[in-house]
Amino acid sequence: MPQSLPRPHIGVLAIQGDYEAHAIALTEAGATASLVKTPAELASIDALVLPGGESTTMLKFLERNGLFEALEAFASNHPAFGTCAGSILLAREVRNPSQRSLALLDITVERNAYGRQIDSAIITADTTLPGGPLEMVFIRAPRIIAAGPAVEILANRDGFPVLVRQGRLMAATFHPELSVDRRVHQLFVDLVRAHIA
Ligand code: GLN
């Protein structure tokens, strides 16, 4: 990466889940990463990653600590990237069971939608990103069962979208932070750079 590219400041929601791996991935992809646990910490960042973990647990914490409304406001005009449980938090509608969400990304997700035997899997699949097939780590992943017209589908698994983008918002139902390939984080860092330029 040429030295002249700006390093955007990207926060990682650090309530629960694998936020440390995201901070490392973002740093490797050319951003400065910091952990976000309070509404005040949103003031100094350009964009936010909502990591994987357990969306119900995260939601309870968000609701108790004034973070739900703060995230809603932040992600309504800043870039945000949700992975796995994070994609559930960003989704317009959540099923199995139904659950409150930030409802910013026009997708419907079904939680824990892969059967027991294949609920966690590592696959390699094509995406619209340059550089060939991408490794994707799925851990009790949700399935995107519907996507609105403004949602761009960047990769599928078994005919269902697994990596999507809607303007400044991105979601992956897998865990790109757990693979060594940095193309997905790079895409988000580039999106953030374009947003703040
Ligand atoms: N199964 C979790 C949920 O529904 C998501 C799993 C993950 O983030 N790896 O919230």
Short mmCIF file of C-alpha atoms and ligand atoms in Angstrom, two decimals:
data_model
loop_
_atom_site.label_atom_id
_atom_site.label_comp_id
_atom_site.label_asym_id
_atom_site.label_seq_id
_atom_site.Cartn_x
_atom_site.Cartn_y
_atom_site.Cartn_z
CA MET A 1 0.00 0.00 0.00
CA PRO A 2 1.46 3.42 -0.93
CA GLN A 3 2.34 5.52 2.11
CA SER A 4 0.20 8.42 0.90
CA LEU A 5 -3.16 6.69 1.51
CA PRO A 6 -4.92 8.01 4.63
CA ARG A 7 -5.44 5.60 7.54
CA PRO A 8 -9.10 5.95 8.50
CA HIS A 9 -9.95 5.51 12.16
CA ILE A 10 -12.27 2.52 12.47
CA GLY A 11 -13.87 1.43 15.74
CA VAL A 12 -14.72 -2.16 16.61
CA LEU A 13 -17.72 -2.70 18.86
CA ALA A 14 -16.10 -4.52 21.80
CA ILE A 15 -18.93 -5.88 23.90
CA GLN A 16 -18.47 -9.56 23.26
CA GLY A 17 -17.19 -11.78 20.48
CA ASP A 18 -14.02 -11.71 18.41
CA TYR A 19 -13.41 -7.97 18.24
CA GLU A 20 -9.62 -8.25 18.75
CA ALA A 21 -9.23 -10.24 15.50
CA HIS A 22 -11.12 -7.48 13.65
CA ALA A 23 -8.85 -4.79 15.11
CA ILE A 24 -5.80 -6.71 13.82
CA ALA A 25 -7.39 -7.28 10.39
CA LEU A 26 -8.30 -3.58 10.06
CA THR A 27 -4.77 -2.53 10.99
CA GLU A 28 -3.36 -4.93 8.38
CA ALA A 29 -5.79 -3.50 5.82
CA GLY A 30 -4.52 0.07 6.36
CA ALA A 31 -6.78 1.51 9.08
CA THR A 32 -6.19 2.63 12.65
CA ALA A 33 -8.43 0.52 14.87
CA SER A 34 -9.81 1.17 18.33
CA LEU A 35 -12.26 -0.66 20.56
CA VAL A 36 -15.66 0.90 21.23
CA LYS A 37 -17.55 0.17 24.46
CA THR A 38 -19.34 3.44 25.17
CA PRO A 39 -21.42 5.96 23.17
CA ALA A 40 -18.73 8.63 23.75
CA GLU A 41 -16.15 6.54 21.90
CA LEU A 42 -18.16 6.83 18.68
CA ALA A 43 -17.33 10.54 18.48
CA SER A 44 -13.73 10.00 17.37
CA ILE A 45 -14.14 7.30 14.71
CA ASP A 46 -14.89 7.37 10.98
CA ALA A 47 -16.61 3.99 10.78
CA LEU A 48 -17.57 0.97 12.87
CA VAL A 49 -17.25 -2.81 12.68
CA LEU A 50 -19.89 -4.89 14.49
CA PRO A 51 -18.21 -8.27 15.09
CA GLY A 52 -19.51 -11.81 15.36
CA GLY A 53 -20.48 -13.31 18.67
CA GLU A 54 -23.94 -13.83 20.13
CA SER A 55 -26.36 -11.20 18.86
CA THR A 56 -28.88 -11.63 21.71
CA THR A 57 -26.16 -11.02 24.31
CA MET A 58 -24.86 -8.01 22.39
CA LEU A 59 -28.35 -6.60 22.01
CA LYS A 60 -29.00 -6.78 25.77
CA PHE A 61 -25.79 -4.92 26.47
CA LEU A 62 -26.55 -2.30 23.81
CA GLU A 63 -29.99 -1.68 25.28
CA ARG A 64 -28.70 -1.40 28.83
CA ASN A 65 -25.90 1.00 28.10
CA GLY A 66 -27.49 3.56 25.81
CA LEU A 67 -25.50 2.15 22.93
CA PHE A 68 -28.46 1.00 20.84
CA GLU A 69 -29.66 4.53 20.03
CA ALA A 70 -26.07 5.78 19.74
CA LEU A 71 -25.24 3.08 17.17
CA GLU A 72 -28.48 3.70 15.31
CA ALA A 73 -27.57 7.37 14.96
CA PHE A 74 -23.92 6.67 14.12
CA ALA A 75 -24.58 4.04 11.44
CA SER A 76 -27.29 6.11 9.81
CA ASN A 77 -24.60 8.42 8.43
CA HIS A 78 -21.26 6.61 8.83
CA PRO A 79 -19.92 3.41 7.25
CA ALA A 80 -20.59 0.23 9.22
CA PHE A 81 -19.64 -3.39 8.62
CA GLY A 82 -21.39 -6.23 10.45
CA THR A 83 -20.01 -9.77 10.46
CA CYS A 84 -22.12 -12.75 11.51
CA ALA A 85 -23.89 -11.58 14.72
CA GLY A 86 -23.01 -8.03 13.57
CA SER A 87 -24.92 -8.62 10.34
CA ILE A 88 -27.91 -9.68 12.46
CA LEU A 89 -27.70 -6.39 14.39
CA LEU A 90 -27.64 -4.36 11.14
CA ALA A 91 -30.45 -6.26 9.40
CA ARG A 92 -33.85 -4.75 8.73
CA GLU A 93 -35.56 -7.93 9.91
CA VAL A 94 -34.43 -10.85 12.09
CA ARG A 95 -36.15 -14.25 12.25
CA ASN A 96 -35.75 -17.49 14.19
CA PRO A 97 -36.57 -15.96 16.57
CA SER A 98 -37.59 -12.45 15.73
CA GLN A 99 -35.33 -9.93 17.50
CA ARG A 100 -34.88 -6.19 17.64
CA SER A 101 -32.20 -4.81 15.32
CA LEU A 102 -30.76 -1.54 14.10
CA ALA A 103 -32.71 -2.13 10.85
CA LEU A 104 -30.32 -0.13 8.67
CA LEU A 105 -29.39 -2.71 6.05
CA ASP A 106 -32.25 -3.89 3.83
CA ILE A 107 -31.84 -7.63 4.45
CA THR A 108 -33.88 -10.27 6.27
CA VAL A 109 -31.77 -12.77 8.20
CA GLU A 110 -32.64 -16.09 9.74
CA ARG A 111 -30.44 -16.88 12.74
CA ASN A 112 -28.63 -20.23 13.06
CA ALA A 113 -30.06 -21.22 9.71
CA TYR A 114 -27.61 -23.94 8.76
CA GLY A 115 -28.51 -27.37 10.11
CA ARG A 116 -26.68 -28.71 13.13
CA GLN A 117 -24.15 -30.76 11.21
CA ILE A 118 -23.05 -27.93 8.96
CA ASP A 119 -23.60 -25.01 11.31
CA SER A 120 -19.88 -24.32 11.28
CA ALA A 121 -17.82 -24.77 8.12
CA ILE A 122 -14.92 -23.37 6.17
CA ILE A 123 -15.61 -23.07 2.46
CA THR A 124 -13.85 -21.45 -0.47
CA ALA A 125 -16.10 -19.64 -2.93
CA ASP A 126 -16.07 -17.07 -5.69
CA THR A 127 -16.88 -13.45 -4.94
CA THR A 128 -17.04 -10.31 -7.04
CA LEU A 129 -13.71 -9.21 -5.48
CA PRO A 130 -10.62 -9.50 -7.66
CA GLY A 131 -8.01 -12.07 -6.67
CA GLY A 132 -9.81 -15.41 -7.04
CA PRO A 133 -11.87 -17.53 -4.63
CA LEU A 134 -12.12 -16.48 -0.99
CA GLU A 135 -11.94 -18.61 2.18
CA MET A 136 -15.05 -18.09 4.34
CA VAL A 137 -15.33 -19.26 7.95
CA PHE A 138 -18.95 -19.81 9.05
CA ILE A 139 -19.73 -20.25 12.76
CA ARG A 140 -23.42 -20.78 13.62
CA ALA A 141 -24.10 -18.32 10.86
CA PRO A 142 -27.32 -16.58 9.96
CA ARG A 143 -28.68 -16.84 6.41
CA ILE A 144 -29.70 -13.81 4.39
CA ILE A 145 -33.09 -14.95 3.10
CA ALA A 146 -34.13 -11.69 1.44
CA ALA A 147 -32.33 -8.57 0.22
CA GLY A 148 -33.81 -5.31 -1.05
CA PRO A 149 -33.06 -3.82 -4.49
CA ALA A 150 -30.37 -1.49 -3.14
CA VAL A 151 -28.33 -4.41 -1.79
CA GLU A 152 -25.38 -5.51 -3.91
CA ILE A 153 -24.53 -9.19 -3.53
CA LEU A 154 -20.78 -9.81 -3.52
CA ALA A 155 -20.79 -13.55 -2.73
CA ASN A 156 -23.23 -16.43 -2.23
CA ARG A 157 -23.25 -19.80 -0.46
CA ASP A 158 -25.74 -22.37 -1.74
CA GLY A 159 -27.65 -19.64 -3.54
CA PHE A 160 -27.98 -17.31 -0.50
CA PRO A 161 -26.00 -14.07 -0.17
CA VAL A 162 -23.12 -14.17 2.35
CA LEU A 163 -21.36 -10.88 1.57
CA VAL A 164 -23.39 -7.79 0.74
CA ARG A 165 -23.06 -4.05 0.42
CA GLN A 166 -25.64 -1.28 0.50
CA GLY A 167 -23.95 2.07 0.00
CA ARG A 168 -21.79 2.70 3.09
CA LEU A 169 -23.01 -0.45 4.85
CA MET A 170 -21.53 -3.94 4.49
CA ALA A 171 -22.37 -7.31 5.99
CA ALA A 172 -20.81 -10.77 5.90
CA THR A 173 -22.49 -13.80 7.45
CA PHE A 174 -19.03 -15.38 7.79
CA HIS A 175 -15.92 -14.29 9.73
CA PRO A 176 -13.39 -12.63 7.38
CA GLU A 177 -11.27 -11.64 10.41
CA LEU A 178 -10.48 -15.34 11.01
CA SER A 179 -8.88 -15.87 7.59
CA VAL A 180 -5.48 -14.53 6.55
CA ASP A 181 -6.92 -13.04 3.35
CA ARG A 182 -7.53 -9.32 3.97
CA ARG A 183 -9.60 -8.50 0.84
CA VAL A 184 -12.89 -8.09 2.70
CA HIS A 185 -11.45 -5.73 5.32
CA GLN A 186 -9.60 -3.94 2.50
CA LEU A 187 -12.91 -3.40 0.73
CA PHE A 188 -14.38 -1.84 3.88
CA VAL A 189 -11.31 0.35 4.48
CA ASP A 190 -11.54 1.56 0.85
CA LEU A 191 -15.26 2.27 1.31
CA VAL A 192 -14.47 4.29 4.46
CA ARG A 193 -11.71 6.22 2.66
CA ALA A 194 -14.15 7.07 -0.17
CA HIS A 195 -16.77 8.16 2.39
CA ILE A 196 -14.45 10.58 4.22
CA ALA A 197 -12.63 11.89 1.12
N1 GLN B 1 -25.44 -17.59 16.15
C1 GLN B 1 -25.10 -16.24 16.49
C2 GLN B 1 -26.35 -15.38 16.61
O1 GLN B 1 -27.39 -15.75 16.18
C3 GLN B 1 -24.15 -15.64 15.47
C4 GLN B 1 -22.89 -16.45 15.39
C5 GLN B 1 -21.64 -15.69 15.10
O2 GLN B 1 -21.59 -14.45 15.17
N2 GLN B 1 -20.58 -16.41 14.84
O3 GLN B 1 -26.31 -14.32 17.14
#
